[in-house]
CSV table of C-alpha atoms in Angstrom, one decimal:
chain,number,residue,atom,x,y,z
A,1,MET,CA,97.7,67.3,119.0
A,2,LYS,CA,100.5,68.0,121.4
A,3,ARG,CA,102.3,71.3,120.8
A,4,ALA,CA,105.9,71.0,119.7
A,5,THR,CA,108.5,72.5,122.0
A,6,LEU,CA,111.9,74.0,121.5
A,7,LYS,CA,113.3,70.7,122.8
A,8,ASP,CA,111.4,68.7,120.2
A,9,VAL,CA,112.9,70.9,117.4
A,10,ALA,CA,116.4,70.5,118.8
A,11,GLU,CA,116.1,66.7,119.0
A,12,ARG,CA,114.7,66.5,115.4
A,13,ALA,CA,117.4,68.7,114.0
A,14,GLY,CA,120.2,67.1,116.1
A,15,VAL,CA,121.3,70.3,117.7
A,16,SER,CA,121.2,71.9,121.1
A,17,LYS,CA,118.2,73.9,122.4
A,18,ALA,CA,120.5,77.0,122.6
A,19,THR,CA,121.3,76.7,118.9
A,20,VAL,CA,117.6,76.6,118.1
A,21,SER,CA,117.0,79.7,120.3
A,22,TYR,CA,119.9,81.6,118.6
A,23,ILE,CA,118.4,80.9,115.2
A,24,LEU,CA,114.8,81.9,116.3
A,25,ASN,CA,116.1,85.2,117.8
A,26,ASN,CA,118.6,86.0,115.0
A,27,ALA,CA,121.3,86.1,117.5
A,28,ASP,CA,124.8,87.1,116.4
A,29,LYS,CA,126.3,83.6,116.7
A,30,PRO,CA,128.6,81.6,114.3
A,31,ILE,CA,125.9,79.1,113.0
A,32,THR,CA,126.4,77.5,109.6
A,33,GLU,CA,123.8,77.7,106.9
A,34,GLU,CA,123.4,73.9,106.9
A,35,THR,CA,122.5,74.0,110.6
A,36,ARG,CA,120.0,76.8,110.0
A,37,MET,CA,118.3,74.7,107.2
A,38,LYS,CA,118.1,71.6,109.5
A,39,VAL,CA,116.4,73.6,112.2
A,40,LYS,CA,114.0,75.2,109.7
A,41,LYS,CA,113.1,71.8,108.3
A,42,ALA,CA,112.5,70.4,111.8
A,43,MET,CA,110.3,73.3,112.7
A,44,GLU,CA,108.2,72.8,109.5
A,45,GLU,CA,107.9,69.1,110.1
A,46,LEU,CA,106.8,69.5,113.7
A,47,GLN,CA,104.6,72.6,112.9
A,48,TYR,CA,106.5,74.4,115.6
A,49,VAL,CA,105.1,77.8,116.7
A,50,PRO,CA,107.2,79.9,119.0
A,51,ASN,CA,105.8,80.6,122.4
A,52,LEU,CA,105.7,84.4,122.5
A,53,GLY,CA,105.0,84.5,126.2
A,54,ALA,CA,108.1,82.5,126.9
A,55,ALA,CA,110.1,84.6,124.4
A,56,ALA,CA,108.9,87.8,126.1
A,57,LEU,CA,110.3,86.5,129.5
A,58,THR,CA,113.6,85.5,127.9
A,59,ASN,CA,114.2,88.5,125.7
A,60,LYS,CA,112.3,91.1,127.7
A,61,THR,CA,110.3,92.0,124.6
A,62,SER,CA,106.7,91.0,123.8
A,63,LYS,CA,106.7,91.9,120.1
A,64,MET,CA,103.5,93.8,120.9
A,65,ILE,CA,102.6,97.4,120.0
A,66,GLY,CA,99.7,99.1,121.8
A,67,VAL,CA,97.4,101.2,119.7
A,68,VAL,CA,95.2,103.6,121.6
A,69,ILE,CA,92.2,105.1,120.0
A,70,PRO,CA,89.5,107.5,121.3
A,71,GLN,CA,86.1,106.5,122.5
A,72,THR,CA,83.0,108.5,121.7
A,73,GLU,CA,82.7,109.3,125.4
A,74,PRO,CA,83.9,107.6,128.6
A,75,GLY,CA,82.5,104.1,129.0
A,76,SER,CA,81.1,103.9,125.5
A,77,GLN,CA,82.1,102.1,122.4
A,78,LEU,CA,85.2,102.6,120.3
A,79,MET,CA,85.0,105.0,117.4
A,80,PHE,CA,84.9,102.4,114.7
A,81,GLN,CA,81.7,103.8,113.2
A,82,ASN,CA,84.2,106.4,111.8
A,83,SER,CA,86.1,104.3,109.2
A,84,PHE,CA,89.1,106.7,109.5
A,85,TYR,CA,90.1,104.5,112.5
A,86,SER,CA,89.7,101.2,110.7
A,87,GLU,CA,91.8,102.5,107.7
A,88,ILE,CA,94.6,103.7,109.9
A,89,ILE,CA,94.6,100.6,112.1
A,90,SER,CA,94.7,98.4,109.0
A,91,ALA,CA,97.9,100.2,107.9
A,92,ILE,CA,99.4,99.9,111.4
A,93,GLU,CA,98.6,96.2,111.7
A,94,TYR,CA,100.0,95.4,108.2
A,95,HIS,CA,103.3,97.2,108.7
A,96,ALA,CA,103.7,96.0,112.2
A,97,ARG,CA,103.2,92.4,111.1
A,98,LYS,CA,105.9,92.9,108.4
A,99,ILE,CA,108.5,93.7,111.1
A,100,GLY,CA,107.4,90.8,113.3
A,101,TYR,CA,105.1,92.7,115.7
A,102,HIS,CA,101.4,92.3,116.7
A,103,ILE,CA,99.1,95.1,117.8
A,104,LEU,CA,96.8,95.4,120.8
A,105,VAL,CA,94.0,97.9,120.1
A,106,SER,CA,92.6,99.6,123.2
A,107,GLY,CA,90.2,102.5,123.9
A,108,THR,CA,90.9,103.7,127.4
A,109,ASP,CA,88.5,105.7,129.6
A,110,VAL,CA,89.9,109.0,130.9
A,111,ASP,CA,89.7,107.6,134.5
A,112,GLU,CA,91.7,104.4,133.8
A,113,SER,CA,95.4,104.0,134.3
A,114,TYR,CA,97.1,104.0,131.0
A,115,MET,CA,100.3,102.6,132.6
A,116,LYS,CA,98.4,99.5,133.8
A,117,LEU,CA,97.7,98.3,130.2
A,118,VAL,CA,101.4,98.8,129.3
A,119,TYR,CA,102.7,96.9,132.3
A,120,GLU,CA,100.2,94.0,132.1
A,121,ARG,CA,100.8,93.4,128.4
A,122,ASN,CA,104.6,94.2,128.5
A,123,LEU,CA,104.1,96.4,125.4
A,124,ASP,CA,107.3,97.3,123.5
A,125,GLY,CA,105.9,100.6,122.2
A,126,VAL,CA,102.7,102.6,121.8
A,127,ILE,CA,100.9,104.4,119.0
A,128,ALA,CA,98.2,106.8,120.3
A,129,ILE,CA,95.7,108.4,117.9
A,130,GLY,CA,94.0,111.6,118.8
A,131,VAL,CA,93.9,114.0,121.7
A,132,TYR,CA,94.1,112.9,125.4
A,133,PRO,CA,94.2,114.5,128.8
A,134,ASP,CA,97.6,115.8,130.1
A,135,GLU,CA,97.9,112.9,132.6
A,136,PHE,CA,98.0,110.5,129.6
A,137,PHE,CA,101.2,112.0,128.3
A,138,GLN,CA,102.7,112.4,131.8
A,139,GLN,CA,102.2,108.7,132.5
A,140,PHE,CA,103.8,107.6,129.3
A,141,LYS,CA,106.8,109.8,130.0
A,142,LYS,CA,107.3,107.9,133.3
A,143,ILE,CA,107.1,104.5,131.5
A,144,GLY,CA,109.8,105.4,129.1
A,145,ILE,CA,108.8,103.2,126.1
A,146,PRO,CA,108.8,104.6,122.6
A,147,THR,CA,105.6,106.4,121.8
A,148,VAL,CA,104.3,107.8,118.6
A,149,LEU,CA,101.4,110.3,118.6
A,150,ILE,CA,99.1,110.7,115.6
A,151,ASP,CA,96.9,113.8,115.2
A,152,SER,CA,97.9,115.1,118.7
A,153,TYR,CA,99.0,118.7,119.4
A,154,CYS,CA,101.0,117.6,122.4
A,155,LYS,CA,104.2,119.8,122.3
A,156,ASP,CA,106.2,117.6,124.6
A,157,GLU,CA,109.5,116.6,122.8
A,158,HIS,CA,109.5,113.3,124.6
A,159,PHE,CA,107.1,111.9,121.9
A,160,HIS,CA,107.3,111.3,118.2
A,161,ASN,CA,104.5,113.2,116.3
A,162,ILE,CA,102.7,112.6,113.0
A,163,GLY,CA,100.0,114.9,111.7
A,164,ILE,CA,99.0,117.5,109.1
A,165,ASP,CA,98.4,121.2,109.2
A,166,ASP,CA,94.8,121.0,110.2
A,167,GLU,CA,94.2,124.7,110.3
A,168,LEU,CA,95.3,125.0,106.7
A,169,GLY,CA,93.2,122.0,105.6
A,170,ALA,CA,90.0,123.5,106.9
A,171,TYR,CA,91.0,126.9,105.5
A,172,MET,CA,91.4,125.3,102.1
A,173,ALA,CA,88.0,123.6,102.4
A,174,THR,CA,86.2,126.8,103.4
A,175,LYS,CA,88.0,128.8,100.7
A,176,TYR,CA,86.9,126.2,98.2
A,177,MET,CA,83.3,126.9,99.2
A,178,LEU,CA,83.9,130.7,99.0
A,179,GLU,CA,85.5,130.4,95.6
A,180,HIS,CA,82.3,128.7,94.5
A,181,HIS,CA,80.4,131.8,95.6
A,182,HIS,CA,79.0,130.4,98.9
A,183,THR,CA,78.8,133.1,101.6
A,184,LYS,CA,76.5,131.4,104.0
A,185,ILE,CA,78.7,128.5,105.1
A,186,GLY,CA,78.1,126.2,108.1
A,187,PHE,CA,80.8,124.3,110.1
A,188,LEU,CA,80.0,120.8,111.2
A,189,SER,CA,82.6,119.3,113.5
A,190,GLY,CA,83.4,117.0,116.4
A,191,GLU,CA,84.0,118.3,119.9
A,192,MET,CA,86.5,121.2,120.1
A,193,LYS,CA,89.2,120.5,122.6
A,194,GLU,CA,91.9,123.0,123.4
A,195,ASP,CA,94.9,122.5,121.1
A,196,GLY,CA,93.1,119.7,119.4
A,197,VAL,CA,92.6,118.8,115.7
A,198,ILE,CA,89.0,120.1,115.6
A,199,LYS,CA,89.9,123.4,117.3
A,200,LYS,CA,92.6,123.9,114.6
A,201,ARG,CA,90.2,123.2,111.8
A,202,HIS,CA,87.7,125.6,113.3
A,203,GLU,CA,90.4,128.3,113.3
A,204,GLY,CA,91.0,127.6,109.6
A,205,TYR,CA,87.3,128.0,108.8
A,206,LYS,CA,87.2,131.3,110.6
A,207,ARG,CA,90.4,132.6,108.8
A,208,ALA,CA,88.9,131.9,105.4
A,209,LEU,CA,85.7,133.7,106.3
A,210,ASN,CA,87.6,136.7,107.6
A,211,GLU,CA,89.7,136.9,104.4
A,212,TYR,CA,86.5,137.2,102.4
A,213,GLY,CA,85.0,139.8,104.8
A,214,ILE,CA,82.2,137.4,106.0
A,215,PRO,CA,81.3,137.8,109.7
A,216,TYR,CA,81.7,134.7,111.9
A,217,ASP,CA,78.3,133.4,113.0
A,218,LYS,CA,78.3,131.0,115.9
A,219,THR,CA,74.7,129.8,115.0
A,220,LYS,CA,76.2,128.2,111.9
A,221,VAL,CA,78.6,126.1,113.9
A,222,PHE,CA,77.4,122.6,114.8
A,223,GLU,CA,79.5,120.7,117.4
A,224,VAL,CA,78.5,117.0,117.7
A,225,GLU,CA,79.9,113.5,118.0
A,226,VAL,CA,81.9,112.4,114.9
A,227,ASP,CA,79.5,109.8,113.5
A,228,PHE,CA,77.1,109.2,110.6
A,229,ASN,CA,73.9,109.7,112.6
A,230,CYS,CA,75.0,113.1,114.0
A,231,GLY,CA,75.6,114.2,110.4
A,232,ILE,CA,72.0,113.2,109.6
A,233,GLU,CA,70.6,115.0,112.6
A,234,VAL,CA,72.4,118.3,111.8
A,235,ALA,CA,71.2,118.2,108.2
A,236,THR,CA,67.7,117.5,109.4
A,237,LYS,CA,67.9,120.4,111.8
A,238,ILE,CA,69.2,122.8,109.1
A,239,VAL,CA,66.2,122.0,106.9
A,240,LYS,CA,63.6,121.9,109.6
A,241,GLU,CA,64.7,125.2,111.3
A,242,ARG,CA,65.5,126.8,108.0
A,243,ILE,CA,69.0,127.8,109.1
A,244,ASP,CA,70.4,130.2,106.6
A,245,VAL,CA,73.3,128.2,105.0
A,246,THR,CA,74.0,127.1,101.4
A,247,GLY,CA,77.0,124.9,102.2
A,248,ILE,CA,78.7,123.0,105.0
A,249,VAL,CA,82.3,122.5,105.7
A,250,THR,CA,82.8,119.3,107.8
A,251,THR,CA,85.7,118.1,109.8
A,252,ALA,CA,85.3,114.4,108.8
A,253,ASP,CA,83.9,112.5,105.8
A,254,VAL,CA,81.6,110.4,108.1
A,255,LEU,CA,79.9,113.6,109.1
A,256,ALA,CA,79.6,114.9,105.5
A,257,ILE,CA,78.2,111.6,104.3
A,258,GLY,CA,75.7,111.6,107.2
A,259,ALA,CA,74.7,115.2,106.2
A,260,ILE,CA,74.1,114.2,102.6
A,261,LYS,CA,71.8,111.4,103.8
A,262,GLY,CA,70.0,113.8,106.1
A,263,PHE,CA,69.3,116.4,103.4
A,264,HIS,CA,68.0,113.6,101.2
A,265,GLN,CA,65.7,112.3,103.9
A,266,ALA,CA,64.4,115.9,104.4
A,267,GLY,CA,63.5,116.2,100.7
A,268,LYS,CA,66.5,118.2,99.7
A,269,SER,CA,69.4,117.2,97.5
A,270,VAL,CA,73.2,117.8,97.4
A,271,PRO,CA,74.5,119.8,95.7
A,272,LYS,CA,71.3,121.4,94.2
A,273,ASP,CA,70.0,122.7,97.6
A,274,TYR,CA,73.0,122.4,99.8
A,275,SER,CA,76.7,121.9,99.2
A,276,VAL,CA,78.9,119.7,101.4
A,277,ILE,CA,82.7,119.3,101.7
A,278,GLY,CA,84.4,116.6,103.7
A,279,PHE,CA,87.7,115.9,105.3
A,280,ASP,CA,89.8,112.7,105.1
A,281,ASP,CA,88.9,111.2,101.7
A,282,LEU,CA,87.8,107.8,103.1
A,283,GLU,CA,87.5,105.0,100.6
A,284,ILE,CA,83.6,105.2,100.7
A,285,SER,CA,83.7,108.9,99.7
A,286,LYS,CA,84.1,108.2,96.0
A,287,TYR,CA,81.4,105.6,96.0
A,288,ILE,CA,78.4,107.6,97.4
A,289,THR,CA,76.1,109.7,95.2
A,290,PRO,CA,77.0,112.5,94.8
A,291,GLY,CA,80.7,111.8,95.1
A,292,LEU,CA,82.1,113.7,98.1
A,293,THR,CA,84.4,116.7,97.5
A,294,THR,CA,86.9,116.5,100.3
A,295,ILE,CA,90.3,117.2,101.8
A,296,LYS,CA,92.4,114.1,101.0
A,297,GLN,CA,94.9,113.2,103.7
A,298,ASP,CA,97.1,110.1,103.6
A,299,ILE,CA,95.4,108.0,106.3
A,300,TYR,CA,97.3,104.9,105.3
A,301,GLY,CA,100.5,106.8,105.2
A,302,LYS,CA,100.1,108.0,108.8
A,303,GLY,CA,99.8,104.4,110.0
A,304,LYS,CA,102.8,103.2,108.0
A,305,CYS,CA,104.9,106.2,109.1
A,306,ALA,CA,104.1,105.5,112.8
A,307,VAL,CA,105.3,101.9,112.6
A,308,GLU,CA,108.4,102.9,110.7
A,309,ILE,CA,109.3,105.5,113.4
A,310,LEU,CA,108.5,103.1,116.2
A,311,GLU,CA,110.7,100.4,114.6
A,312,LYS,CA,113.7,102.7,114.5
A,313,ALA,CA,113.1,103.9,118.0
A,314,LEU,CA,112.8,100.3,119.3
A,315,ASN,CA,116.1,99.4,117.6
A,316,ASP,CA,118.0,102.5,118.7
A,317,LYS,CA,117.3,104.1,122.1
A,318,LYS,CA,119.1,107.3,120.9
A,319,TYR,CA,116.9,107.7,117.9
A,320,PRO,CA,116.0,111.4,117.7
A,321,LYS,CA,112.4,112.5,118.2
A,322,GLN,CA,110.5,112.9,114.9
A,323,SER,CA,107.9,115.4,114.0
A,324,VAL,CA,106.3,114.6,110.6
A,325,GLU,CA,103.8,116.8,108.8
A,326,MET,CA,102.0,114.8,106.1
A,327,GLN,CA,100.8,116.4,102.8
A,328,PHE,CA,97.1,116.8,101.7
A,329,GLU,CA,95.0,118.1,98.8
A,330,ILE,CA,91.5,118.9,97.7
A,331,VAL,CA,89.7,116.1,95.8
A,332,GLU,CA,87.0,117.5,93.6
A,333,ARG,CA,83.9,115.4,93.1
A,334,GLU,CA,80.2,116.4,92.8
A,335,SER,CA,79.0,117.6,96.3
A,336,VAL,CA,79.7,121.3,95.9
A,337,LYS,CA,77.7,123.6,93.6
A,338,ASN,CA,79.0,126.7,92.0
A,339,LEU,CA,76.5,129.5,92.8
A,340,SER,CA,77.7,131.9,90.2
């Protein structure tokens, strides 16, 4: 079936191509409601779908938002094995679609040009999740399109920022363990990058230990890739090597769930033998056995907020830079035992 064109719609509605274009682009033109209805009816009858490529050339907008997420390491797969990313991207896609935008998800190696993607796709704006090299931010400053950073500790006022107080979150998680009379607490995390989320959470862990007069022990810190299998491997290591911990503070639910699985495979149980606390409150965390006690952050809200900020920035070039700190709380389930 031949694709209907703008000219076909105009002929069916008995109006000019310019009039159809004005209506499609919500142009500020004196067009009667009767004419609008005629054009809408013609579009429905012809099953007309606007050509976004042509519209991008005409209006200098692609109606595309780039979403950049980390990879496990350069050249490897995207981090979708951590459902944190699927949850936040789901929110971004839904709210972008509500305002007439589509998203392009990309994981970029550290040696690739970030600008190349933006120019090739003519992106209108970018949402970047996580921590990236300094050259990433420098390149986006040169491009000049609206950019929202999520969970990045980039201090540059050129960008909009959304995040949480990660140091406080890990402090609360560790203190929760301490309040349940655990004094031998491990820390299971992703790779610590300077001024990154994991580094901040590690500082919160150390602060809580210090407040309770417990010496920091580097042998109880496990720095791995943030995925389910690494959680299993660390739990297996703890049991096999008899590492002296009774509980583990993790920096991601996916690591915590992996650890619970690993302890079970090693013949131990949570929370009877080991206690585990997560971070994120992913949807799956309430379905596993035992239910995962965790720091609940508003993952969906982060994605929604990013799109709302980007929409305002796209509509107003003078829109002031935003720095949003989202709230969080502890969700108590069954994965932490009180040792008193």
